[in-house]
Amino acid sequence: MERKIENWVKKIVRGKLWRKPLISFCNAESTEILPKIIPNHLTAEDVLPNAKSVIVYFIPFTEDVVKSNVNGKRPSKLWALAYIETNKLIEFINDYLSKKLENLGFRCAKIEPTHNFDENSLMSYWSHKHIAYFAGLGTFGVHTMLITEKGCCGRLGSLITDAELKYGEIIGEELCIHKKGKKCLECVEKCPVNALKENYFDRRKCYEFLIKNSRIYGFFADVCGKCACGVPCSKEISNSHKYL
């Protein structure tokens, strides 16, 4: 079953915006801790009674997408388009997986790729990043994003199901250079509005900047991504300051 799901996702993710995706599975019980650390966060059981697993996948952006967003204060048009198109892709993948699994007799609950957060607290009702962490896809960087073996530049999607799958394990080592004890903090230096610090993230300041960016290209894309682009963890796990 796990191999089928992996192949289904890999078959869909094609084109000039994306590299080959990473796919893993999280025990639904792992989500029970999330309401204790993230206010108002849901558990898998809250969304789908008798849930057993969460399918989670990371769709990494190509070098062209990442490079386009390295310079300047505002996000590149290609980065904004990649955000929009990847959210559409995640919705399609979840629709596709749901139909496949339902045909096999399993129930599913689809999770929106984005904008599933409280606008007052700016905290998510469902954190794809934390699900991916529990599934062993990566660890958190200083920039609060998940660093995977294919870097942090990309989008995460997830789908809850009552199918019992083989679960990934939390990675036992830090993938963030700074958290490993080496000097970096390049993500902090690249934040255009100083919302990011070594031990603090000003969600409100970041969000306000995203909203300012949201319509600069004539379509709604509340993006930035500057802290993720042109840094050692953009496209890979790095033990040194290796750029794009």
Coordinates of N, CA and C in Angstrom, one line a residue:
M1 N 0.8 -1.2 0.0 CA 0.0 0.0 0.0 C 0.9 1.3 0.0
E2 N 1.9 1.3 0.9 CA 2.8 2.5 1.0 C 3.4 2.7 -0.4
R3 N 3.9 1.7 -1.0 CA 4.5 1.9 -2.3 C 3.6 2.4 -3.4
K4 N 2.3 1.9 -3.3 CA 1.3 2.4 -4.3 C 1.1 3.9 -4.1
I5 N 1.0 4.3 -2.9 CA 0.7 5.7 -2.6 C 1.9 6.6 -3.0
E6 N 3.1 6.1 -2.8 CA 4.3 6.8 -3.2 C 4.3 7.0 -4.7
N7 N 4.0 5.9 -5.4 CA 4.0 5.9 -6.9 C 2.9 6.9 -7.4
W8 N 1.7 6.9 -6.8 CA 0.6 7.7 -7.2 C 1.0 9.2 -7.1
V9 N 1.7 9.6 -6.0 CA 2.1 10.9 -5.8 C 3.2 11.3 -6.8
K10 N 4.2 10.5 -7.0 CA 5.3 10.7 -7.9 C 4.8 10.9 -9.3
K11 N 3.8 10.1 -9.7 CA 3.3 10.1 -11.0 C 2.7 11.5 -11.4
I12 N 2.1 12.1 -10.4 CA 1.3 13.4 -10.6 C 2.3 14.6 -10.6
V13 N 3.3 14.5 -9.8 CA 4.2 15.7 -9.6 C 5.2 15.8 -10.8
R14 N 4.8 16.6 -11.8 CA 5.7 16.7 -13.0 C 5.7 18.2 -13.3
G15 N 6.6 18.6 -14.2 CA 6.7 19.9 -14.7 C 7.9 20.7 -14.4
K16 N 8.0 21.9 -14.8 CA 9.2 22.7 -14.6 C 9.3 23.4 -13.2
L17 N 8.3 23.3 -12.4 CA 8.3 23.9 -11.1 C 8.8 23.0 -10.0
W18 N 8.7 21.7 -10.2 CA 8.9 20.8 -9.1 C 10.0 19.7 -9.4
R19 N 10.6 19.3 -8.3 CA 11.5 18.1 -8.3 C 10.7 16.9 -7.8
K20 N 11.3 15.8 -7.8 CA 10.7 14.6 -7.3 C 10.3 14.7 -5.8
P21 N 9.0 14.4 -5.5 CA 8.6 14.6 -4.1 C 9.1 13.6 -3.1
L22 N 9.0 13.9 -1.8 CA 9.2 13.0 -0.7 C 7.9 12.7 -0.1
I23 N 7.7 11.4 0.2 CA 6.4 10.9 0.8 C 6.7 10.1 2.0
S24 N 5.9 10.3 3.1 CA 6.0 9.5 4.3 C 4.7 9.4 5.0
F25 N 4.6 8.7 6.1 CA 3.4 8.4 6.8 C 3.5 8.6 8.3
C26 N 2.5 9.2 8.9 CA 2.5 9.6 10.3 C 1.4 8.8 11.0
N27 N 1.7 8.3 12.2 CA 0.7 7.6 13.0 C -0.3 8.7 13.5
A28 N -1.6 8.5 13.2 CA -2.6 9.5 13.6 C -2.5 9.8 15.1
E29 N -2.1 8.9 15.9 CA -2.0 9.1 17.4 C -0.9 10.2 17.7
S30 N 0.0 10.3 16.8 CA 1.1 11.3 17.0 C 0.5 12.7 17.1
T31 N -0.6 13.0 16.4 CA -1.2 14.3 16.3 C -1.9 14.7 17.6
E32 N -2.1 13.8 18.6 CA -2.8 14.1 19.8 C -2.0 15.1 20.7
I33 N -0.7 15.2 20.4 CA 0.2 16.1 21.2 C 0.0 17.5 20.7
L34 N -0.4 17.7 19.5 CA -0.3 19.0 18.8 C -1.2 20.1 19.5
P35 N -2.4 19.7 19.9 CA -3.2 20.8 20.6 C -2.6 21.3 21.9
K36 N -1.7 20.5 22.5 CA -1.0 20.9 23.7 C 0.1 21.9 23.4
I37 N 0.6 21.9 22.2 CA 1.7 22.8 21.9 C 1.3 23.9 20.9
I38 N 0.2 23.7 20.2 CA -0.3 24.7 19.2 C -1.8 25.0 19.6
P39 N -2.1 26.1 20.1 CA -3.5 26.4 20.5 C -4.5 26.2 19.4
N40 N -5.6 25.5 19.7 CA -6.7 25.2 18.7 C -6.3 24.2 17.6
H41 N -5.1 23.6 17.7 CA -4.8 22.6 16.6 C -5.7 21.4 16.8
L42 N -6.0 20.8 15.6 CA -6.9 19.7 15.6 C -6.0 18.4 15.7
T43 N -6.6 17.3 16.1 CA -6.0 16.0 16.0 C -6.5 15.3 14.8
A44 N -5.9 14.3 14.3 CA -6.4 13.5 13.2 C -7.8 12.9 13.5
E45 N -8.0 12.5 14.7 CA -9.3 12.0 15.2 C -10.4 13.1 15.1
D46 N -10.0 14.3 15.4 CA -11.0 15.4 15.3 C -11.5 15.5 13.9
V47 N -10.7 15.3 12.9 CA -11.0 15.5 11.5 C -11.7 14.3 10.9
L48 N -11.1 13.1 11.3 CA -11.7 11.9 10.8 C -11.7 10.8 11.9
P49 N -12.9 10.6 12.4 CA -13.0 9.6 13.5 C -12.4 8.2 13.1
N50 N -11.7 7.6 14.0 CA -11.0 6.3 13.8 C -9.9 6.5 12.8
A51 N -9.3 7.6 12.7 CA -8.2 7.8 11.8 C -7.0 7.0 12.3
K52 N -6.3 6.4 11.3 CA -5.1 5.6 11.7 C -3.8 6.2 11.2
S53 N -3.8 6.9 10.1 CA -2.6 7.4 9.5 C -2.8 8.8 8.9
V54 N -1.7 9.5 8.7 CA -1.7 10.7 7.9 C -0.6 10.6 6.8
I55 N -1.0 10.7 5.6 CA -0.1 10.7 4.5 C 0.4 12.1 4.3
V56 N 1.7 12.3 4.3 CA 2.3 13.6 4.1 C 3.4 13.6 3.1
Y57 N 3.5 14.7 2.3 CA 4.4 14.7 1.2 C 5.0 16.1 1.0
F58 N 6.2 16.2 0.6 CA 6.9 17.5 0.3 C 7.2 17.5 -1.1
I59 N 6.8 18.7 -1.7 CA 7.0 18.9 -3.2 C 8.1 20.0 -3.3
P60 N 9.3 19.6 -3.6 CA 10.4 20.6 -3.6 C 10.4 21.4 -4.9
F61 N 10.7 22.7 -4.9 CA 10.8 23.5 -6.0 C 12.1 23.2 -6.8
T62 N 12.1 23.6 -8.1 CA 13.3 23.4 -8.9 C 14.3 24.5 -8.6
E63 N 15.5 24.4 -9.1 CA 16.5 25.4 -9.0 C 16.1 26.7 -9.6
D64 N 15.4 26.7 -10.7 CA 15.0 27.9 -11.3 C 14.0 28.7 -10.4
V65 N 13.1 28.0 -9.8 CA 12.2 28.7 -8.9 C 12.9 29.3 -7.7
V66 N 13.8 28.6 -7.1 CA 14.5 29.0 -6.0 C 15.4 30.2 -6.3
K67 N 16.2 30.1 -7.4 CA 17.1 31.1 -7.8 C 16.4 32.4 -8.1
S68 N 15.2 32.3 -8.7 CA 14.4 33.5 -9.0 C 14.1 34.4 -7.8
N69 N 14.1 33.8 -6.6 CA 13.6 34.5 -5.5 C 14.7 34.9 -4.5
V70 N 16.0 34.7 -4.9 CA 17.1 35.0 -4.1 C 17.3 36.5 -3.8
N71 N 17.2 37.3 -4.9 CA 17.6 38.7 -4.8 C 16.3 39.6 -4.7
G72 N 16.5 40.8 -4.2 CA 15.4 41.8 -4.0 C 14.6 41.6 -2.7
K73 N 13.8 42.6 -2.4 CA 13.0 42.5 -1.2 C 11.7 41.8 -1.4
R74 N 11.1 42.0 -2.6 CA 9.8 41.4 -2.9 C 10.0 40.0 -3.6
P75 N 9.0 39.2 -3.4 CA 9.1 37.8 -4.0 C 9.1 37.9 -5.5
S76 N 9.7 37.0 -6.2 CA 9.7 36.9 -7.6 C 8.4 36.5 -8.1
K77 N 8.0 36.8 -9.4 CA 6.8 36.3 -10.0 C 6.8 34.8 -10.1
L78 N 7.9 34.2 -10.4 CA 8.0 32.8 -10.6 C 7.7 32.1 -9.2
W79 N 8.3 32.7 -8.1 CA 8.1 32.1 -6.8 C 6.6 32.2 -6.4
A80 N 5.9 33.3 -6.7 CA 4.5 33.5 -6.4 C 3.7 32.5 -7.3
L81 N 4.0 32.3 -8.5 CA 3.3 31.4 -9.4 C 3.5 30.0 -8.9
A82 N 4.7 29.6 -8.5 CA 4.9 28.3 -8.0 C 4.1 28.0 -6.7
Y83 N 3.9 29.0 -5.9 CA 3.1 28.9 -4.7 C 1.6 28.6 -5.1
I84 N 1.1 29.4 -6.0 CA -0.3 29.2 -6.5 C -0.5 27.8 -7.1
E85 N 0.4 27.5 -8.1 CA 0.3 26.2 -8.8 C 0.5 25.0 -7.9
T86 N 1.4 25.1 -6.9 CA 1.6 24.0 -6.0 C 0.4 23.7 -5.1
N87 N -0.2 24.8 -4.7 CA -1.4 24.6 -3.9 C -2.5 23.9 -4.7
K88 N -2.6 24.3 -5.9 CA -3.6 23.6 -6.8 C -3.2 22.1 -7.0
L89 N -1.9 21.9 -7.1 CA -1.4 20.5 -7.3 C -1.7 19.7 -6.0
I90 N -1.5 20.2 -4.9 CA -1.8 19.5 -3.6 C -3.3 19.2 -3.5
E91 N -4.1 20.1 -3.9 CA -5.6 19.8 -3.9 C -5.9 18.6 -4.8
F92 N -5.3 18.7 -6.0 CA -5.5 17.6 -7.0 C -5.0 16.2 -6.4
I93 N -3.8 16.3 -5.8 CA -3.2 15.0 -5.3 C -4.1 14.4 -4.2
N94 N -4.6 15.3 -3.3 CA -5.5 14.8 -2.2 C -6.8 14.3 -2.8
D95 N -7.3 14.9 -3.8 CA -8.5 14.4 -4.5 C -8.3 13.0 -5.1
Y96 N -7.1 12.9 -5.7 CA -6.7 11.7 -6.4 C -6.5 10.5 -5.4
L97 N -5.7 10.8 -4.4 CA -5.5 9.8 -3.3 C -6.7 9.4 -2.6
S98 N -7.6 10.3 -2.3 CA -8.9 10.0 -1.7 C -9.7 9.0 -2.5
K99 N -9.8 9.3 -3.8 CA -10.6 8.4 -4.6 C -10.0 7.0 -4.7
K100 N -8.6 7.0 -4.8 CA -8.0 5.7 -4.9 C -8.2 4.9 -3.6
L101 N -8.0 5.5 -2.5 CA -8.1 4.8 -1.2 C -9.6 4.5 -0.9
E102 N -10.5 5.3 -1.3 CA -11.9 5.0 -1.1 C -12.4 3.8 -1.9
N103 N -11.8 3.7 -3.1 CA -12.1 2.6 -4.0 C -11.6 1.3 -3.3
L104 N -10.6 1.4 -2.5 CA -10.0 0.2 -1.8 C -10.7 0.0 -0.4
G105 N -11.7 0.8 -0.1 CA -12.5 0.6 1.1 C -12.1 1.5 2.3
F106 N -11.2 2.4 2.1 CA -10.8 3.3 3.2 C -11.4 4.7 3.1
R107 N -11.6 5.3 4.3 CA -12.1 6.6 4.3 C -10.9 7.6 4.4
C108 N -11.2 8.8 3.9 CA -10.1 9.9 3.9 C -10.7 11.2 4.3
A109 N -9.9 12.1 4.8 CA -10.3 13.5 5.0 C -9.2 14.4 4.4
K110 N -9.6 15.2 3.5 CA -8.7 16.1 2.8 C -8.4 17.3 3.6
I111 N -7.1 17.8 3.6 CA -6.7 19.0 4.3 C -6.3 20.0 3.3
E112 N -6.7 21.2 3.5 CA -6.4 22.3 2.6 C -4.9 22.6 2.7
P113 N -4.3 22.9 1.5 CA -2.8 23.2 1.5 C -2.4 24.4 2.3
T114 N -3.3 25.4 2.4 CA -2.9 26.6 3.0 C -4.1 27.4 3.6
H115 N -3.9 28.5 4.3 CA -4.9 29.3 4.8 C -5.8 28.6 5.8
N116 N -5.3 27.6 6.5 CA -6.0 26.9 7.5 C -5.5 27.3 8.9
F117 N -5.6 28.6 9.1 CA -5.1 29.2 10.4 C -6.0 30.2 10.9
D118 N -5.9 30.6 12.2 CA -6.6 31.6 12.8 C -6.0 33.0 12.5
E119 N -6.7 33.9 12.0 CA -6.1 35.2 11.6 C -5.8 36.1 12.8
N120 N -6.3 35.8 13.9 CA -6.0 36.6 15.1 C -4.7 36.1 15.7
S121 N -4.6 34.8 16.0 CA -3.4 34.2 16.6 C -2.3 33.9 15.6
L122 N -2.7 33.7 14.3 CA -1.9 33.3 13.2 C -1.3 31.9 13.4
M123 N -2.0 31.1 14.2 CA -1.6 29.7 14.5 C -2.5 28.8 13.7
S124 N -1.9 27.8 13.1 CA -2.6 26.8 12.2 C -3.5 25.9 13.0
Y125 N -4.6 25.6 12.4 CA -5.5 24.5 12.9 C -4.9 23.1 12.5
W126 N -4.1 23.1 11.5 CA -3.5 21.9 11.0 C -2.1 22.2 10.5
S127 N -1.0 21.8 11.1 CA 0.3 22.1 10.7 C 0.9 21.0 9.9
H128 N 1.0 21.2 8.6 CA 1.6 20.2 7.7 C 3.1 20.0 8.1
K129 N 3.7 21.0 8.6 CA 5.1 20.9 9.0 C 5.3 20.0 10.2
H130 N 4.4 20.1 11.1 CA 4.6 19.2 12.3 C 4.3 17.8 12.0
I131 N 3.3 17.6 11.1 CA 2.9 16.2 10.6 C 4.1 15.6 9.9
A132 N 4.8 16.4 9.0 CA 5.9 16.0 8.3 C 7.1 15.6 9.2
Y133 N 7.2 16.4 10.3 CA 8.3 16.2 11.3 C 8.0 14.8 12.0
F134 N 6.8 14.6 12.4 CA 6.5 13.3 13.0 C 6.7 12.1 12.1
A135 N 6.5 12.4 10.8 CA 6.6 11.3 9.8 C 8.1 11.1 9.4
G136 N 9.0 11.9 9.9 CA 10.4 11.7 9.6 C 10.9 12.4 8.3
L137 N 10.2 13.4 7.8 CA 10.6 14.0 6.6 C 11.7 15.1 6.8
G138 N 11.8 15.6 8.0 CA 12.8 16.6 8.3 C 12.7 17.2 9.7
T139 N 13.5 18.2 9.9 CA 13.5 18.9 11.2 C 13.4 20.4 11.0
F140 N 13.1 21.2 12.0 CA 12.8 22.6 11.9 C 14.1 23.4 11.9
G141 N 14.1 24.4 11.0 CA 15.2 25.3 10.9 C 14.9 26.6 11.8
V142 N 15.9 27.4 11.9 CA 15.7 28.7 12.6 C 14.6 29.5 12.0
H143 N 14.4 29.4 10.7 CA 13.4 30.1 9.9 C 12.0 29.5 10.1
T144 N 11.9 28.5 11.0 CA 10.6 27.8 11.4 C 10.1 26.8 10.3
M145 N 10.8 26.8 9.2 CA 10.3 25.8 8.1 C 11.0 24.5 8.3
L146 N 10.4 23.5 7.6 CA 10.9 22.1 7.7 C 12.1 22.0 6.7
I147 N 13.2 21.5 7.2 CA 14.3 21.2 6.3 C 14.3 19.7 6.0
T148 N 14.2 19.3 4.8 CA 14.2 17.9 4.4 C 15.5 17.6 3.7
E149 N 15.6 16.4 3.2 CA 16.8 16.0 2.5 C 16.9 16.8 1.1
K150 N 15.7 17.3 0.7 CA 15.7 18.1 -0.5 C 15.5 19.6 -0.2
G151 N 15.9 20.0 1.0 CA 15.9 21.4 1.4 C 14.6 21.8 2.0
C152 N 14.4 23.1 2.0 CA 13.1 23.7 2.6 C 12.3 24.4 1.6
C153 N 12.8 24.6 0.4 CA 12.0 25.4 -0.6 C 11.0 24.4 -1.3
G154 N 9.8 24.6 -1.0 CA 8.8 23.7 -1.6 C 7.5 23.8 -0.8
R155 N 6.6 22.9 -1.0 CA 5.3 22.9 -0.3 C 5.0 21.6 0.3
L156 N 4.3 21.5 1.4 CA 3.9 20.3 2.1 C 2.4 20.1 1.9
G157 N 2.0 18.8 1.7 CA 0.6 18.5 1.7 C 0.3 17.3 2.6
S158 N -0.9 17.1 3.1 CA -1.2 15.9 3.9 C -2.7 15.5 3.7
L159 N -2.9 14.3 4.0 CA -4.2 13.6 3.9 C -4.4 12.6 5.0
I160 N -5.6 12.7 5.7 CA -5.8 11.8 6.8 C -6.6 10.6 6.3
T161 N -6.3 9.4 6.8 CA -7.1 8.2 6.3 C -7.2 7.2 7.5
D162 N -8.1 6.3 7.3 CA -8.2 5.2 8.3 C -7.5 3.9 7.9
A163 N -6.7 4.1 6.8 CA -5.8 3.0 6.4 C -4.6 2.9 7.3
E164 N -4.3 1.8 7.7 CA -3.1 1.6 8.6 C -1.9 1.4 7.8
L165 N -1.0 2.4 7.9 CA 0.2 2.4 7.0 C 1.5 2.3 7.8
K166 N 2.6 2.1 7.2 CA 3.9 1.9 7.9 C 4.4 3.4 8.2
Y167 N 4.6 3.7 9.4 CA 4.9 5.0 9.8 C 6.4 5.3 9.8
G168 N 6.7 6.6 9.4 CA 8.1 7.0 9.4 C 8.4 7.4 10.9
E169 N 9.7 7.6 11.1 CA 10.2 7.9 12.5 C 10.9 9.3 12.5
I170 N 10.7 10.0 13.6 CA 11.3 11.3 13.7 C 12.8 11.2 13.5
I171 N 13.4 12.1 12.8 CA 14.8 12.1 12.5 C 15.5 12.5 13.8
G172 N 16.5 11.7 14.2 CA 17.2 11.9 15.4 C 18.3 13.0 15.5
E173 N 18.6 13.6 14.4 CA 19.6 14.7 14.4 C 19.1 15.9 13.7
E174 N 19.6 17.1 14.1 CA 19.2 18.3 13.6 C 19.8 18.5 12.1
L175 N 18.9 19.0 11.3 CA 19.4 19.2 9.9 C 19.7 20.7 9.6
C176 N 19.4 21.5 10.6 CA 19.7 23.0 10.5 C 21.1 23.2 10.9
I177 N 21.9 23.9 10.1 CA 23.3 24.1 10.4 C 23.5 24.8 11.7
H178 N 22.7 25.9 12.0 CA 22.9 26.6 13.2 C 22.5 25.8 14.4
K179 N 21.5 25.0 14.3 CA 21.1 24.2 15.5 C 22.1 23.0 15.7
K180 N 22.9 22.7 14.7 CA 24.0 21.8 14.9 C 25.2 22.4 15.6
G181 N 25.2 23.7 15.8 CA 26.2 24.3 16.5 C 27.2 25.0 15.6
K182 N 26.9 25.1 14.3 CA 27.8 25.8 13.4 C 27.2 27.2 13.1
K183 N 28.1 28.1 12.8 CA 27.7 29.4 12.5 C 26.9 29.5 11.2
C184 N 25.7 30.1 11.3 CA 25.0 30.3 10.0 C 24.0 31.5 10.2
L185 N 22.8 31.3 10.5 CA 21.8 32.3 10.7 C 21.6 33.2 9.4
E186 N 21.9 32.6 8.3 CA 21.7 33.3 7.0 C 20.2 33.6 6.7
C187 N 19.4 32.7 7.2 CA 17.9 32.9 7.0 C 17.5 34.2 7.8
V188 N 18.1 34.4 8.9 CA 17.8 35.6 9.7 C 18.2 36.9 9.0
E189 N 19.4 36.8 8.4 CA 20.0 38.0 7.7 C 19.1 38.3 6.5
K190 N 18.5 37.3 5.9 CA 17.8 37.5 4.6 C 16.3 38.0 4.8
C191 N 15.8 38.0 6.0 CA 14.4 38.4 6.3 C 14.3 39.9 5.9
P192 N 13.4 40.3 5.0 CA 13.4 41.7 4.6 C 12.7 42.6 5.5
V193 N 12.1 42.1 6.6 CA 11.4 43.0 7.5 C 11.8 42.7 9.0
N194 N 12.9 42.0 9.1 CA 13.5 41.7 10.4 C 12.5 41.0 11.4
A195 N 11.6 40.2 10.8 CA 10.6 39.4 11.6 C 11.3 38.2 12.3
L196 N 12.4 37.8 11.7 CA 13.0 36.5 12.2 C 14.3 36.8 13.0
K197 N 14.4 36.2 14.2 CA 15.5 36.3 15.0 C 16.0 34.9 15.3
E198 N 17.2 34.8 16.0 CA 17.7 33.5 16.3 C 16.7 32.7 17.1
N199 N 16.1 33.3 18.1 CA 15.2 32.5 19.0 C 13.8 33.1 19.0
Y200 N 13.4 33.8 18.0 CA 12.1 34.5 18.0 C 11.6 34.7 16.6
F201 N 10.3 34.5 16.4 CA 9.7 34.8 15.1 C 8.5 35.6 15.3
D202 N 8.5 36.8 14.7 CA 7.4 37.7 14.8 C 6.4 37.4 13.7
R203 N 5.4 36.6 14.1 CA 4.4 36.1 13.1 C 3.6 37.3 12.5
R204 N 3.3 38.2 13.3 CA 2.4 39.4 12.9 C 3.2 40.2 11.8
K205 N 4.4 40.5 12.1 CA 5.2 41.3 11.2 C 5.4 40.6 9.9
C206 N 5.7 39.3 9.9 CA 5.8 38.5 8.7 C 4.5 38.5 7.9
Y207 N 3.4 38.2 8.6 CA 2.1 38.1 8.0 C 1.7 39.4 7.3
E208 N 2.0 40.5 7.9 CA 1.7 41.8 7.4 C 2.4 42.1 6.1
F209 N 3.7 41.6 6.0 CA 4.5 41.7 4.8 C 3.9 40.8 3.7
L210 N 3.5 39.6 4.1 CA 2.9 38.7 3.1 C 1.7 39.3 2.4
I211 N 0.8 40.0 3.3 CA -0.4 40.6 2.7 C 0.0 41.8 1.8
K212 N 1.0 42.5 2.1 CA 1.5 43.6 1.2 C 2.0 43.0 -0.1
N213 N 2.5 41.8 -0.1 CA 3.0 41.2 -1.3 C 1.9 40.5 -2.1
S214 N 0.8 40.3 -1.5 CA -0.2 39.4 -2.0 C -0.8 39.7 -3.4
R215 N -0.8 41.0 -3.8 CA -1.4 41.4 -5.1 C -0.4 42.1 -6.0
I216 N 0.8 42.0 -5.8 CA 1.7 42.8 -6.6 C 1.8 42.3 -8.0
Y217 N 1.4 41.1 -8.3 CA 1.4 40.5 -9.6 C 0.0 40.4 -10.2
G218 N -1.0 41.0 -9.6 CA -2.3 40.9 -10.2 C -3.1 39.7 -9.8
F219 N -2.6 38.8 -9.0 CA -3.3 37.7 -8.5 C -2.9 37.5 -7.0
F220 N -3.7 36.8 -6.2 CA -3.5 36.7 -4.8 C -2.4 35.7 -4.5
A221 N -1.3 36.1 -4.0 CA -0.3 35.2 -3.6 C 0.5 35.8 -2.4
D222 N 0.0 35.4 -1.2 CA 0.6 36.0 0.1 C 1.9 35.2 0.4
V223 N 3.0 35.6 -0.3 CA 4.3 34.9 -0.2 C 5.4 35.8 0.0
C224 N 6.5 35.2 0.4 CA 7.8 35.9 0.5 C 8.9 34.9 0.2
G225 N 9.3 34.1 1.2 CA 10.2 33.0 1.0 C 11.7 33.5 0.9
K226 N 12.0 34.7 1.3 CA 13.4 35.2 1.2 C 14.3 34.5 2.2
C227 N 13.8 34.1 3.3 CA 14.6 33.4 4.3 C 15.0 32.0 3.9
A228 N 14.3 31.5 2.9 CA 14.5 30.1 2.5 C 15.4 30.0 1.2
C229 N 15.5 31.2 0.5 CA 16.2 31.1 -0.8 C 17.6 31.7 -0.7
G230 N 18.6 31.0 -1.4 CA 19.9 31.4 -1.4 C 20.6 31.1 0.0
V231 N 20.1 30.2 0.7 CA 20.8 29.8 2.0 C 21.2 28.3 1.9
P232 N 22.0 27.8 2.8 CA 22.5 26.5 2.7 C 21.5 25.4 2.6
C233 N 20.3 25.6 3.2 CA 19.3 24.5 3.3 C 18.2 24.7 2.2
S234 N 18.4 25.6 1.2 CA 17.4 25.9 0.2 C 17.0 24.6 -0.5
K235 N 17.9 23.8 -1.0 CA 17.6 22.7 -1.9 C 18.1 21.4 -1.4
E236 N 18.8 21.4 -0.2 CA 19.4 20.1 0.3 C 19.8 20.2 1.7
I237 N 20.2 19.1 2.3 CA 20.7 19.2 3.6 C 22.2 19.6 3.5
S238 N 22.7 20.5 4.2 CA 24.0 21.0 4.0 C 24.8 21.0 5.3
N239 N 26.1 20.6 5.2 CA 27.0 20.7 6.3 C 27.9 21.8 6.2
S240 N 27.8 22.6 5.1 CA 28.7 23.7 4.9 C 27.9 24.8 4.2
H241 N 28.5 25.9 3.9 CA 27.8 27.0 3.3 C 27.9 26.8 1.7
K242 N 27.1 25.8 1.3 CA 27.1 25.5 -0.1 C 25.8 26.1 -0.7
Y243 N 25.9 27.0 -1.7 CA 24.8 27.7 -2.3 C 24.2 26.9 -3.5
L244 N 23.3 27.6 -4.1 CA 22.6 27.0 -5.2 C 23.5 26.5 -6.4

